Tab-separated table of C-alpha atoms in Angstrom:
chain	number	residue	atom	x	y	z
A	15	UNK	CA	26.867	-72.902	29.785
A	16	UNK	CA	27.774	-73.615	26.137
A	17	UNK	CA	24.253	-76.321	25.442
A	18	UNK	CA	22.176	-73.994	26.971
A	19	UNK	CA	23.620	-71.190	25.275
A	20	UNK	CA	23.342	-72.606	22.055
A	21	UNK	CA	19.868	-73.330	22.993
A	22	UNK	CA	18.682	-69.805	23.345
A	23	UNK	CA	16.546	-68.984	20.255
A	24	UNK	CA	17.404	-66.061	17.895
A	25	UNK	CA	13.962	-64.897	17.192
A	26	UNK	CA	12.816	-64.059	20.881
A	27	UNK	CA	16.631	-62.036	21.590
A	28	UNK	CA	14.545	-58.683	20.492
A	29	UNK	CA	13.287	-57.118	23.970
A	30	UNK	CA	9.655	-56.606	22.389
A	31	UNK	CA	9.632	-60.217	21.302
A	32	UNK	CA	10.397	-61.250	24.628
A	33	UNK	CA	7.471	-58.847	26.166
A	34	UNK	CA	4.742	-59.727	23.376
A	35	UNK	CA	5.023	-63.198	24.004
A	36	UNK	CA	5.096	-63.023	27.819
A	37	UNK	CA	1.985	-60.980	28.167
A	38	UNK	CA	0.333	-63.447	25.263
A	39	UNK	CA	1.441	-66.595	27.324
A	40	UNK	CA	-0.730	-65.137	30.287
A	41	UNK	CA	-3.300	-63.775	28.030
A	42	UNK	CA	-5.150	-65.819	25.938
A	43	UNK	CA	-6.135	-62.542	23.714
A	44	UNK	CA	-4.677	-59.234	23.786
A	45	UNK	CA	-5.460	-56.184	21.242
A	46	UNK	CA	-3.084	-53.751	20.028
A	47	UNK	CA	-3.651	-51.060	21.982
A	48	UNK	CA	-3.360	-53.030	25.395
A	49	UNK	CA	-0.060	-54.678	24.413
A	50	UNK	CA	1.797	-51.074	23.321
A	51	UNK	CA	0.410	-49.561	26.096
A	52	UNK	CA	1.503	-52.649	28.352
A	53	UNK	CA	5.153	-52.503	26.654
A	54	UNK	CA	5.350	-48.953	26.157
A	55	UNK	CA	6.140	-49.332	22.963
A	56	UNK	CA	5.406	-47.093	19.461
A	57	UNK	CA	2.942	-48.893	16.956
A	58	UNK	CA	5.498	-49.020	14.212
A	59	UNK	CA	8.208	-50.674	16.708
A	60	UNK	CA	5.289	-53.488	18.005
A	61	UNK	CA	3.534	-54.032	14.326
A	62	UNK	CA	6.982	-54.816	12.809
A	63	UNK	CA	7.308	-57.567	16.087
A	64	UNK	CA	3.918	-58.740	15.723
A	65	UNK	CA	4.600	-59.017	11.930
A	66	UNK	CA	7.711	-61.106	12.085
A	67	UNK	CA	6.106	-63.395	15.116
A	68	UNK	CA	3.053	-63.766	12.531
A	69	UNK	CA	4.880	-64.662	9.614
A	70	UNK	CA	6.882	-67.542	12.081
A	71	UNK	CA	3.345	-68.636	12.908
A	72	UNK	CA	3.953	-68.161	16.621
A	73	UNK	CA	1.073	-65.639	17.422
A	74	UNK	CA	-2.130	-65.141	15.290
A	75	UNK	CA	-3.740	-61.975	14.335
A	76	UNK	CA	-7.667	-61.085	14.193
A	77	UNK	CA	-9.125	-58.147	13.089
A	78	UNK	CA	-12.918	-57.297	13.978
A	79	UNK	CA	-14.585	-54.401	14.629
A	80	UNK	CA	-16.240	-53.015	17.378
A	81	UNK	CA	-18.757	-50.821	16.498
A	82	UNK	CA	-17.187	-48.812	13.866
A	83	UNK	CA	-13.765	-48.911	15.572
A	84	UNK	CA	-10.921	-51.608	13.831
A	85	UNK	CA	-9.694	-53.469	16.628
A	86	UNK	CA	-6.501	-55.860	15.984
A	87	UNK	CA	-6.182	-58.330	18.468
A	88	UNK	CA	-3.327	-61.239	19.209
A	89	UNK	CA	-3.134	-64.712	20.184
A	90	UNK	CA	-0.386	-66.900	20.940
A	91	UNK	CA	-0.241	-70.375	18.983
A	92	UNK	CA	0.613	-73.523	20.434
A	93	UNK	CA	3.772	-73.555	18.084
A	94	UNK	CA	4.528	-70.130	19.399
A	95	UNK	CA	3.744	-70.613	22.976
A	96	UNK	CA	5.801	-74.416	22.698
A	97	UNK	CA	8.881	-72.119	21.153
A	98	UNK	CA	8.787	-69.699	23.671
A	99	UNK	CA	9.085	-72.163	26.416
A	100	UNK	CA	11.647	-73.682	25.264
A	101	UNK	CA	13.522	-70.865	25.291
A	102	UNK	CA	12.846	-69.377	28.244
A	103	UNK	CA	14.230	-72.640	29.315
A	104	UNK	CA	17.113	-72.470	27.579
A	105	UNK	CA	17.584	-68.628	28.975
A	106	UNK	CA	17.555	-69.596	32.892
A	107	UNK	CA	19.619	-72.550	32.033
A	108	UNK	CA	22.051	-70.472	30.947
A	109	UNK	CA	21.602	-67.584	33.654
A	110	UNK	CA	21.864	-70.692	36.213
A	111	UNK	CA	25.290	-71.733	34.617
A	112	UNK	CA	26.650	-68.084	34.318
B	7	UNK	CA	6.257	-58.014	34.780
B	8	UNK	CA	6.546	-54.662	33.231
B	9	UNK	CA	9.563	-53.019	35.481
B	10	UNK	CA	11.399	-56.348	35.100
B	11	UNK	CA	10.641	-55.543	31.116
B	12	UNK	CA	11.770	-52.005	31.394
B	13	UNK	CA	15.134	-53.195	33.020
B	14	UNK	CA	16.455	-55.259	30.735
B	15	UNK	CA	19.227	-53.295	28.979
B	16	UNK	CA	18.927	-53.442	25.286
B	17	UNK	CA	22.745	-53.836	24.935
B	18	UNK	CA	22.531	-57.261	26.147
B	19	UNK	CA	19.698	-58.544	23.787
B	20	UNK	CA	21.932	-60.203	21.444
B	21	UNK	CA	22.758	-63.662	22.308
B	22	UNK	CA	26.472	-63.268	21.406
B	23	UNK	CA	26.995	-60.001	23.647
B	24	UNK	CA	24.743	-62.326	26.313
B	25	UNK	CA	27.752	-64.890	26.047
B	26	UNK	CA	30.414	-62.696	25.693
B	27	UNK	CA	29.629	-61.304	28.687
B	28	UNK	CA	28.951	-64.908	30.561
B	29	UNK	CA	32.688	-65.983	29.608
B	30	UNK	CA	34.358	-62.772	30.397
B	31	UNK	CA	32.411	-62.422	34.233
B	32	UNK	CA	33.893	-65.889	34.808
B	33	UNK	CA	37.406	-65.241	33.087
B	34	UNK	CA	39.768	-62.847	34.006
B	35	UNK	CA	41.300	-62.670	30.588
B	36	UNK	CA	40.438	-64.542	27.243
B	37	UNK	CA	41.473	-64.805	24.075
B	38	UNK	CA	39.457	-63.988	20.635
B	39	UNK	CA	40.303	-67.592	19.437
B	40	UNK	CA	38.704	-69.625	22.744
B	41	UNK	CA	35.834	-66.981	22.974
B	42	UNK	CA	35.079	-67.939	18.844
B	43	UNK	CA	35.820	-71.447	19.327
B	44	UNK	CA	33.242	-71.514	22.953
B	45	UNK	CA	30.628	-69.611	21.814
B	46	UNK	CA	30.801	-70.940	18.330
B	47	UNK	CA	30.698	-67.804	16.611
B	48	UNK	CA	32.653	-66.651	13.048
B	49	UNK	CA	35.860	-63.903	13.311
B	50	UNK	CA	33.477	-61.318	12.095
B	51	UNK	CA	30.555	-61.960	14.052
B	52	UNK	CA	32.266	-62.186	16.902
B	53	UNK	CA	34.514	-59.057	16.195
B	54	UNK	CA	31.774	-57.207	15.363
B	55	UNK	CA	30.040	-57.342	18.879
B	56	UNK	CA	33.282	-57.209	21.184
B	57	UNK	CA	33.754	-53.948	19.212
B	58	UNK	CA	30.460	-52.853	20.222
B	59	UNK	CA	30.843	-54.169	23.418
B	60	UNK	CA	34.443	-52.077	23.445
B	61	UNK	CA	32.340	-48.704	22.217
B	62	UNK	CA	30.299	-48.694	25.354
B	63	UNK	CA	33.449	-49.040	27.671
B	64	UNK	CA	31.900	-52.747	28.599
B	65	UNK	CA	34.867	-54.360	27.944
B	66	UNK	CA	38.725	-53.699	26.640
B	67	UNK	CA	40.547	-55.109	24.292
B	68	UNK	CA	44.487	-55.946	24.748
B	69	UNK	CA	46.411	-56.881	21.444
B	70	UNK	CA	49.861	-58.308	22.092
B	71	UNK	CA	52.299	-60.696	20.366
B	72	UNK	CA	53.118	-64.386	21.376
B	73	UNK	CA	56.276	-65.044	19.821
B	74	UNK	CA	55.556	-63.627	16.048
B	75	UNK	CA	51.792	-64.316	16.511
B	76	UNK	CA	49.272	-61.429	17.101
B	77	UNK	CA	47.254	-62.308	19.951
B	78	UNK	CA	43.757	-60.023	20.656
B	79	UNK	CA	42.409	-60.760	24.363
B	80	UNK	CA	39.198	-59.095	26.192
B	81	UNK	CA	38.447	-58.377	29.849
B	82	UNK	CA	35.361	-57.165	31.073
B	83	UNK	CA	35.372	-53.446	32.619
B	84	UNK	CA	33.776	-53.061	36.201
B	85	UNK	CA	31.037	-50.949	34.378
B	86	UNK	CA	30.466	-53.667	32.356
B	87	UNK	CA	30.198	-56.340	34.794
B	88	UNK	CA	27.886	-54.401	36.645
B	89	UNK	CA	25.609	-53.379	33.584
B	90	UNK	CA	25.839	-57.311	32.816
B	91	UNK	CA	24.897	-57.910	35.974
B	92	UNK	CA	21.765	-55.055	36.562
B	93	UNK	CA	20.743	-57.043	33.242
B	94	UNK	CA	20.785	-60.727	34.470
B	95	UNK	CA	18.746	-59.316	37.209
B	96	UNK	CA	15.796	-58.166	35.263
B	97	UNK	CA	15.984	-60.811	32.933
B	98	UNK	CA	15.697	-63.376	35.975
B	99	UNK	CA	13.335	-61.442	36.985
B	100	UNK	CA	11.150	-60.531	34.460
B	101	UNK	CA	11.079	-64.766	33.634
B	102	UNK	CA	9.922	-65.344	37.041
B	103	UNK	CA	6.794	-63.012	36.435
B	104	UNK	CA	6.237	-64.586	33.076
């Protein structure tokens, strides 16, 4: 229990982390709008995710415009999607051993 | 994916309530030194979340002395064991939609 505990990485224990990554791992681009809506979550409560999963350079953001709407849109990164793995790994190792 | 999502229980998102929890549905009874020591966590960290963990009524705290020595030792409550449990569940199963 204890490896794969130890194993579990800090920056996906937030709940939104978790779901932001998850739909981007099935997604290969997802905009701002989808994703809250998908999460049910509040813009400030997903920007300040998306922020701190940008600034670990695990998802990318792109802003474009379409028409004369901003749209923000997400991407996972290879680093990100290779983190996440690893601890979703680690998290059903340590379900199995609990 | 998204129900699974909704389910798990924000309580639990911290990896040291996530092994708190893990040691105390498999022990009876343990001690604040073996829980630190196992889950390699520091007096305050670890004092900090079993209070939290005490708040909710998730688990109860028993202080007692061993000869001159004060000993603190934590049990799980049925409530919490079956919160813990409702949690595990989503999170299994909101990593088997992912």
């Amino acid at each position: 229990m204890i490896e794969a505990f130890q194993n579990i990485n800090k920056v996906f224990e937030s709940k939104v982390r978790l779901g932001i990554m998850a739909v981007l791992m099935v997604n290969e681009d997802v905009d701002f709008n989808t994703l809250k809506e998908l999460l049910s979550l509040t813009d400030g409560n997903l920007a300040s995710h998306t922020r701190a999963l940008e600034e670990l350079g695990y998802v990318v953001c792109q802003k474009t415009f379409v028409g004369r709407k901003p749209k923000t849109s997400f991407q996972a990164t290879s680093e990100g999607k290779k983190a996440f793995k690893a601890h979703i790994e680690a998290l059903e190792n340590f379900l199995k051993s609990t």
